[in-house]
Coordinates of C-alpha atoms in Angstrom, one line a residue:
M1 CA 37.7 -57.3 29.7
M2 CA 38.4 -54.0 31.3
R3 CA 35.0 -52.1 32.7
T4 CA 35.1 -48.6 31.4
R5 CA 33.4 -46.9 34.3
P6 CA 36.3 -45.9 36.9
L7 CA 36.8 -46.9 40.5
K8 CA 36.7 -43.3 42.4
V9 CA 39.1 -43.2 45.1
A10 CA 39.2 -40.4 47.8
L11 CA 42.5 -39.5 49.5
L12 CA 42.3 -38.5 53.3
G13 CA 45.6 -36.4 53.9
C14 CA 48.3 -35.5 51.4
G15 CA 51.5 -35.2 53.1
V16 CA 54.7 -37.4 52.8
V17 CA 52.7 -40.7 52.0
G18 CA 49.5 -39.2 50.4
S19 CA 51.4 -37.4 48.0
E20 CA 53.2 -40.3 46.9
V21 CA 50.0 -42.2 46.7
A22 CA 48.7 -39.5 44.2
R23 CA 51.9 -39.4 42.1
I24 CA 51.6 -43.2 41.6
M25 CA 48.2 -43.0 40.7
T26 CA 48.9 -40.7 38.2
T27 CA 52.3 -42.1 36.7
H28 CA 51.1 -45.5 36.7
A29 CA 47.4 -45.3 36.1
D30 CA 47.7 -47.5 32.9
D31 CA 49.2 -50.3 35.0
L32 CA 47.0 -49.8 38.1
A33 CA 44.1 -49.9 35.9
A34 CA 45.4 -53.0 34.0
R35 CA 45.8 -54.6 37.1
I36 CA 42.5 -53.7 38.5
G37 CA 40.1 -54.1 35.6
A38 CA 39.0 -50.5 35.6
P39 CA 40.4 -47.1 35.5
V40 CA 41.2 -45.6 38.8
E41 CA 40.1 -41.9 39.3
L42 CA 41.1 -39.7 42.5
A43 CA 38.0 -38.1 43.1
G44 CA 38.9 -35.9 45.9
V45 CA 41.8 -34.9 48.4
A46 CA 41.1 -33.8 52.1
V47 CA 43.8 -31.6 53.5
R48 CA 44.2 -29.5 56.4
R49 CA 46.1 -26.4 54.1
P50 CA 44.1 -26.3 50.9
D51 CA 46.8 -23.4 49.7
K52 CA 49.5 -25.2 49.5
V53 CA 50.9 -26.2 46.1
R54 CA 50.6 -29.9 45.6
E55 CA 52.4 -31.0 42.4
G56 CA 50.5 -33.2 40.1
I57 CA 47.2 -32.8 42.0
D58 CA 44.2 -30.5 40.5
P59 CA 43.3 -27.8 43.0
A60 CA 39.8 -28.4 42.4
L61 CA 39.9 -31.9 44.0
V62 CA 41.3 -30.3 47.0
T63 CA 39.0 -29.8 50.3
T64 CA 39.3 -29.2 53.9
D65 CA 35.9 -30.7 54.6
A66 CA 36.9 -34.7 54.6
T67 CA 33.4 -35.6 56.0
A68 CA 31.5 -34.3 53.0
L69 CA 34.0 -35.7 50.8
V70 CA 33.3 -39.5 52.4
K71 CA 29.9 -39.0 52.6
R72 CA 29.5 -38.5 48.8
G73 CA 28.0 -41.8 48.3
D74 CA 29.8 -42.2 44.8
L75 CA 33.2 -43.1 46.0
D76 CA 34.6 -46.8 45.8
I77 CA 37.7 -46.6 47.8
V78 CA 38.5 -44.2 50.6
V79 CA 42.4 -44.2 51.4
E80 CA 43.3 -42.8 54.7
V81 CA 46.8 -41.7 55.7
I82 CA 45.9 -38.9 58.2
G83 CA 46.9 -40.9 61.2
G84 CA 45.8 -40.3 64.8
I85 CA 42.5 -41.7 66.4
E86 CA 40.4 -38.5 65.5
P87 CA 38.8 -37.3 63.1
A88 CA 40.1 -40.7 61.6
R89 CA 38.2 -43.2 63.0
A90 CA 34.8 -40.9 62.5
L91 CA 35.7 -40.7 58.6
I92 CA 36.3 -44.6 58.1
T93 CA 32.9 -45.4 60.0
T94 CA 31.5 -42.8 57.6
A95 CA 32.9 -44.0 54.8
F96 CA 31.5 -47.7 55.5
E97 CA 28.1 -46.2 55.9
H98 CA 28.3 -44.4 52.5
G99 CA 29.4 -47.4 50.7
A100 CA 33.1 -47.1 50.3
S101 CA 36.0 -49.7 51.1
V102 CA 38.7 -48.3 53.4
V103 CA 42.7 -48.5 52.8
S104 CA 44.3 -47.2 55.8
A105 CA 47.6 -46.7 57.0
N106 CA 46.7 -45.9 60.6
K107 CA 48.6 -48.2 63.1
A108 CA 47.6 -46.1 66.4
L109 CA 43.7 -46.2 65.5
L110 CA 44.0 -49.7 64.0
A111 CA 46.0 -51.2 67.6
Q112 CA 43.2 -49.4 69.4
D113 CA 39.5 -49.9 67.7
G114 CA 40.5 -52.4 65.5
A115 CA 37.8 -54.8 66.3
A116 CA 34.8 -51.8 66.1
L117 CA 36.4 -50.8 62.4
H118 CA 36.3 -54.4 61.2
A119 CA 32.6 -54.8 62.5
A120 CA 31.6 -51.8 60.8
A121 CA 33.5 -53.0 57.7
E122 CA 31.5 -56.2 57.6
E123 CA 28.5 -54.5 58.7
H124 CA 28.2 -52.8 55.4
G125 CA 30.0 -55.5 53.0
R126 CA 33.0 -53.4 52.5
D127 CA 36.7 -54.0 52.7
L128 CA 39.3 -52.7 55.6
Y129 CA 42.8 -53.1 54.4
Y130 CA 45.9 -51.9 56.2
E131 CA 49.3 -53.4 55.1
A132 CA 50.7 -50.1 55.5
A133 CA 49.9 -49.8 59.0
V134 CA 52.9 -52.3 59.7
A135 CA 56.7 -52.3 58.2
G136 CA 56.0 -49.8 55.8
A137 CA 56.9 -51.6 52.1
I138 CA 57.2 -55.0 53.8
P139 CA 54.4 -57.4 52.9
L140 CA 53.6 -58.7 56.4
I141 CA 49.8 -58.1 56.7
R142 CA 48.6 -59.9 53.8
P143 CA 51.3 -62.9 54.2
L144 CA 49.8 -63.2 58.0
R145 CA 46.1 -62.9 57.2
E146 CA 46.3 -65.0 53.9
S147 CA 49.4 -66.7 53.0
L148 CA 49.9 -68.6 56.5
A149 CA 46.0 -68.7 57.2
G150 CA 46.1 -72.7 57.2
D151 CA 49.1 -72.7 59.2
K152 CA 49.6 -72.3 63.1
V153 CA 51.8 -69.3 64.1
N154 CA 53.8 -69.6 67.1
R155 CA 56.0 -66.4 67.4
V156 CA 56.1 -63.0 65.6
L157 CA 59.6 -61.3 66.4
G158 CA 60.7 -58.1 64.6
I159 CA 62.3 -54.8 64.4
V160 CA 59.3 -52.3 63.2
N161 CA 60.7 -49.2 64.0
G162 CA 63.4 -47.5 62.0
T163 CA 64.2 -44.8 64.0
T164 CA 64.9 -47.1 66.8
N165 CA 66.9 -49.5 65.1
F166 CA 69.0 -46.9 63.4
I167 CA 70.0 -45.3 66.6
L168 CA 70.9 -48.5 68.4
D169 CA 72.8 -49.4 65.1
K170 CA 74.8 -46.1 65.3
M171 CA 75.6 -47.3 69.3
D172 CA 76.7 -50.8 68.4
T173 CA 79.0 -49.7 65.3
T174 CA 80.5 -46.5 66.3
G175 CA 80.4 -46.7 70.1
A176 CA 78.2 -43.3 70.2
G177 CA 76.0 -42.6 73.1
Y178 CA 72.2 -42.4 73.1
Q179 CA 71.7 -38.9 72.7
E180 CA 74.7 -38.7 70.0
A181 CA 73.0 -41.3 67.9
L182 CA 69.5 -39.6 68.4
D183 CA 70.7 -36.3 67.3
E184 CA 72.3 -37.7 63.9
A185 CA 69.0 -39.6 63.7
T186 CA 67.1 -36.4 63.9
A187 CA 69.5 -34.3 61.1
L188 CA 69.2 -36.9 58.9
G189 CA 65.3 -36.8 59.0
Y190 CA 64.8 -40.5 60.5
A191 CA 63.7 -39.1 64.0
E192 CA 60.9 -36.5 64.4
A193 CA 61.4 -33.6 66.5
D194 CA 59.6 -35.3 69.5
P195 CA 61.1 -38.8 69.0
T196 CA 58.8 -40.0 72.2
A197 CA 56.4 -42.1 70.0
D198 CA 59.4 -44.1 68.5
V199 CA 62.3 -44.2 71.5
E200 CA 59.5 -45.3 74.3
G201 CA 58.1 -47.9 72.0
F202 CA 55.0 -46.5 71.5
D203 CA 54.9 -46.8 67.5
A204 CA 56.1 -50.6 68.0
A205 CA 53.8 -51.6 70.4
A206 CA 50.9 -50.7 67.9
K207 CA 52.5 -52.6 65.5
A208 CA 52.7 -55.7 67.9
A209 CA 49.2 -55.5 68.8
I210 CA 48.3 -55.3 65.2
L211 CA 50.6 -58.4 64.3
A212 CA 49.6 -60.1 67.3
G213 CA 45.7 -59.9 66.5
I214 CA 46.5 -61.7 63.1
A215 CA 48.9 -64.1 63.9
F216 CA 46.9 -65.7 66.9
H217 CA 43.5 -64.8 65.8
T218 CA 42.9 -63.3 68.7
R219 CA 41.8 -59.5 69.8
V220 CA 44.9 -57.8 71.1
R221 CA 44.6 -54.1 71.9
L222 CA 47.4 -51.7 72.3
D223 CA 46.6 -51.5 76.2
D224 CA 47.6 -55.6 76.2
V225 CA 51.1 -54.9 74.8
H226 CA 53.8 -54.6 77.4
R227 CA 56.0 -51.8 76.3
E228 CA 59.9 -50.5 77.5
G229 CA 61.8 -47.7 75.8
M230 CA 65.2 -47.8 74.7
T231 CA 66.4 -44.4 76.2
E232 CA 68.2 -46.4 78.8
V233 CA 70.2 -48.5 76.7
T234 CA 74.1 -47.4 76.9
A235 CA 77.6 -48.0 75.4
A236 CA 78.1 -50.3 78.7
D237 CA 75.4 -52.4 77.5
F238 CA 76.7 -52.7 74.3
A239 CA 80.0 -53.6 75.4
S240 CA 78.2 -56.3 77.6
A241 CA 76.3 -57.6 74.6
K242 CA 79.4 -58.2 72.7
E243 CA 81.2 -59.9 75.1
M244 CA 78.1 -62.5 75.0
G245 CA 78.7 -62.2 71.2
C246 CA 75.1 -60.5 71.0
T247 CA 73.8 -56.8 69.7
I248 CA 70.9 -54.8 71.0
K249 CA 67.6 -54.4 69.2
L250 CA 64.2 -53.0 70.3
L251 CA 62.1 -55.6 69.3
A252 CA 58.2 -56.1 69.1
I253 CA 57.7 -60.0 70.2
C254 CA 54.3 -61.6 69.9
E255 CA 54.1 -65.3 71.3
R256 CA 51.9 -68.2 71.7
A257 CA 52.2 -69.8 75.0
G258 CA 54.0 -73.2 74.9
D259 CA 50.3 -74.8 76.1
G260 CA 48.7 -72.9 73.5
A261 CA 46.2 -71.6 75.9
S262 CA 47.3 -68.0 75.9
V263 CA 49.6 -65.2 74.0
T264 CA 51.8 -62.4 75.2
A265 CA 53.1 -59.3 73.2
R266 CA 55.6 -57.2 74.3
V267 CA 58.0 -54.2 73.0
H268 CA 61.6 -53.6 74.7
P269 CA 65.2 -53.6 74.2
A270 CA 66.8 -57.0 74.3
M271 CA 70.2 -58.6 73.5
I272 CA 69.8 -61.0 70.6
P273 CA 73.1 -63.4 69.5
L274 CA 74.8 -62.0 66.1
S275 CA 74.1 -65.5 64.7
H276 CA 70.3 -64.3 64.5
P277 CA 69.1 -62.9 61.3
L278 CA 67.8 -59.9 62.8
A279 CA 71.3 -58.8 64.4
S280 CA 72.2 -58.0 60.5
V281 CA 69.5 -55.4 60.1
R282 CA 71.3 -52.0 60.0
G283 CA 70.1 -48.6 59.6
A284 CA 66.9 -47.5 59.6
Y285 CA 65.5 -50.9 58.0
N286 CA 63.0 -53.3 59.2
A287 CA 62.5 -56.8 59.6
V288 CA 60.1 -59.5 61.2
F289 CA 60.8 -63.1 61.8
V290 CA 57.8 -65.6 62.0
E291 CA 57.9 -68.9 63.1
S292 CA 54.8 -71.3 62.5
D293 CA 54.3 -75.4 62.6
A294 CA 54.4 -76.0 58.9
A295 CA 56.2 -72.9 57.3
G296 CA 58.9 -73.0 59.7
Q297 CA 60.9 -69.7 60.0
L298 CA 60.2 -67.2 57.5
M299 CA 61.7 -63.6 57.7
F300 CA 60.4 -60.1 56.1
Y301 CA 63.0 -57.5 55.6
G302 CA 63.2 -54.0 53.7
P303 CA 62.3 -50.2 54.2
G304 CA 59.9 -50.0 57.1
A305 CA 58.7 -46.3 56.6
G306 CA 59.1 -43.3 54.2
G307 CA 57.0 -42.0 51.5
A308 CA 57.3 -44.0 49.0
P309 CA 57.9 -47.3 50.4
T310 CA 54.4 -46.9 52.7
A311 CA 52.7 -45.8 49.3
S312 CA 53.5 -49.1 47.7
A313 CA 51.6 -50.8 50.4
V314 CA 48.9 -48.5 50.1
L315 CA 48.6 -49.3 46.4
G316 CA 49.0 -53.0 46.8
D317 CA 45.8 -52.7 49.0
L318 CA 44.1 -50.4 46.7
V319 CA 44.7 -53.1 43.6
A320 CA 43.1 -55.8 45.9
V321 CA 40.2 -53.9 47.4
G322 CA 39.6 -52.5 43.6
R323 CA 39.4 -55.9 42.2
N324 CA 36.9 -57.2 45.2
R325 CA 34.9 -54.1 44.1
I326 CA 34.7 -55.0 40.6
S327 CA 33.7 -59.1 41.4
G328 CA 31.5 -57.4 44.2
A329 CA 33.3 -59.5 46.8
T330 CA 35.2 -58.6 50.1
G331 CA 38.4 -59.8 51.2
P332 CA 39.4 -61.2 54.5
G333 CA 38.1 -59.6 57.7
E334 CA 39.0 -59.9 61.1
S335 CA 39.8 -63.3 62.7
A336 CA 39.4 -63.5 66.0
Y337 CA 37.6 -66.7 66.7
A338 CA 40.6 -68.4 69.1
A339 CA 40.1 -65.6 71.6
L340 CA 42.9 -66.4 73.6
P341 CA 43.8 -64.5 76.7
V342 CA 46.7 -62.1 76.6
S343 CA 49.2 -63.2 79.5
P344 CA 50.6 -60.2 81.7
M345 CA 54.2 -59.4 81.4
G346 CA 54.9 -61.4 84.8
D347 CA 54.3 -64.7 83.1
V348 CA 56.8 -64.6 80.1
V349 CA 59.8 -66.6 80.2
T350 CA 62.8 -65.5 79.0
R351 CA 66.9 -65.2 79.8
Y352 CA 68.2 -62.0 81.5
H353 CA 71.2 -60.2 81.6
I354 CA 71.8 -58.2 84.8
S355 CA 74.6 -55.9 85.6
L356 CA 75.1 -55.4 89.3
D357 CA 77.6 -52.8 91.1
V358 CA 78.7 -54.6 94.4
A359 CA 81.1 -54.6 97.3
D360 CA 84.3 -55.8 96.0
K361 CA 84.5 -58.3 99.0
P362 CA 84.5 -62.2 99.9
G363 CA 81.1 -63.6 100.0
V364 CA 79.5 -61.4 97.7
L365 CA 78.9 -63.6 94.9
A366 CA 77.6 -66.3 97.2
Q367 CA 75.1 -63.8 98.7
V368 CA 73.9 -63.1 95.1
A369 CA 73.8 -66.3 94.1
T370 CA 71.4 -67.4 97.2
V371 CA 69.2 -64.9 96.3
F372 CA 68.6 -66.1 92.7
A373 CA 68.1 -69.5 94.0
E374 CA 65.5 -68.8 96.6
H375 CA 63.5 -67.1 93.9
G376 CA 64.1 -70.2 91.6
V377 CA 65.9 -68.4 89.1
S378 CA 68.8 -70.1 87.6
I379 CA 72.3 -68.9 86.5
D380 CA 74.0 -69.5 83.4
T381 CA 77.1 -67.6 83.7
V382 CA 78.6 -65.3 85.9
R383 CA 81.4 -62.5 85.3
Q384 CA 82.8 -60.3 88.1
Q385 CA 85.5 -57.5 87.9
G386 CA 86.6 -55.4 90.9
K387 CA 89.1 -52.7 92.1
D388 CA 89.5 -50.6 95.2
G389 CA 86.8 -51.9 97.0
E390 CA 84.2 -51.8 94.2
A391 CA 83.3 -54.3 91.7
S392 CA 80.9 -55.1 89.0
L393 CA 78.9 -58.5 88.8
V394 CA 77.3 -59.6 85.5
V395 CA 75.0 -62.3 85.6
V396 CA 73.3 -64.1 82.7
T397 CA 70.5 -66.4 83.9
H398 CA 68.8 -69.4 82.1
R399 CA 64.9 -69.0 81.1
A400 CA 63.0 -67.4 84.2
S401 CA 59.6 -65.7 84.2
D402 CA 59.4 -61.7 84.3
A403 CA 57.7 -62.0 87.9
A404 CA 60.4 -64.3 89.4
L405 CA 63.3 -61.8 88.3
G406 CA 61.4 -59.1 89.5
G407 CA 61.2 -60.4 93.0
T408 CA 64.9 -61.7 92.5
V409 CA 66.0 -57.8 91.8
E410 CA 63.9 -56.3 94.5
T411 CA 65.5 -58.8 96.9
L412 CA 69.1 -58.0 95.4
R413 CA 68.3 -54.5 96.1
K414 CA 68.2 -54.7 99.7
L415 CA 71.4 -56.4 100.4
D416 CA 73.9 -54.0 101.8
T417 CA 76.7 -55.7 99.6
V418 CA 74.5 -54.7 96.2
R419 CA 75.3 -50.9 95.6
G420 CA 72.9 -50.5 93.0
V421 CA 71.4 -52.1 89.6
A422 CA 73.3 -51.2 86.8
S423 CA 71.0 -52.6 84.1
I424 CA 68.8 -55.4 83.4
M425 CA 68.0 -56.6 79.6
R426 CA 66.5 -59.6 78.4
V427 CA 68.0 -62.2 75.8
E428 CA 65.8 -63.0 73.2
G429 CA 66.3 -64.9 70.0
E430 CA 67.7 -68.2 70.8

């Protein structure tokens, strides 16, 4: 039987995502009510520019005083889609204090202060849901937090930023340079005017922190995630990748150590074999590959950003939280019981592709091979090309630690026969 008293929802932010949330709440009102078990009422919308025309939203609901809105005391759910750290953090905690549960899409805040927000939600007996914070419309948080709760997740490997995937895909398929591909992404609206958060890996790193925390039942903060951007990836790197039967993606990688005693989280460009499912993810799409003991290998794929896709995830959380409100229950909170240490990047073991500019003369290959051996890094393959006294040497290693590889490269740079290190890239997805 449906409850007649509506669930009151406040919306913090009414930009691309917020306006879509409001639109779907209106156009799908009957369906949402049937799924939740009560009508849903948009009780207020906090914005920075109140004079802007917002189609489908009663101007009487619009306010610039977000704090007063979340302090009303009669709200059931607050939807936060303003982003950033403050005032979002203060508004969310205030919402909990005044009796509302929260649905958020704020990856930066959750990656930095997720533990404190979960603690505040638990203290006040309220829900904190955030499916939309990672990979847009792709159901990922809930499968990790609920569907795989009885399994042991060992690895999460994914493309979690559509802008960078679009750029790298263009470089791969058309031979375009980085700047040319970025310009096209900007023109099409995939890249912001300032693309730093995307191309330098900050956005992906925040998502990696959230995923690692849920997957491994361990608190992982943004500062724990090793981050490298993709601005130095070149057409020559793609040519080398193709010779290996690979392509290049900016990956978020969260792993449990082989002995299960620690975890790592990192974001960086990497070569992956064309046979791997992630290699075929094109354009601005996202995909996440999950490996667990019992379920085996799972892949989640779809649009990772945009107003409607992200709003879809927000509304899914709203339905779940609404059902909990009616039943007087709360959903799963933070699970950090494992409390595993986060290992530094130096401990990470993977394969490497190293391109060296060297003198084209006898004995160079032997010198280089000796350096690798001295640092305990085993070589898988070597390819050498030379002309007019200069040569390029491409070395692909077996699995080695990042620290060992770093020491190897440092020693190589000191050799008179090595003119420079053209590129270093990890090889993943074996």
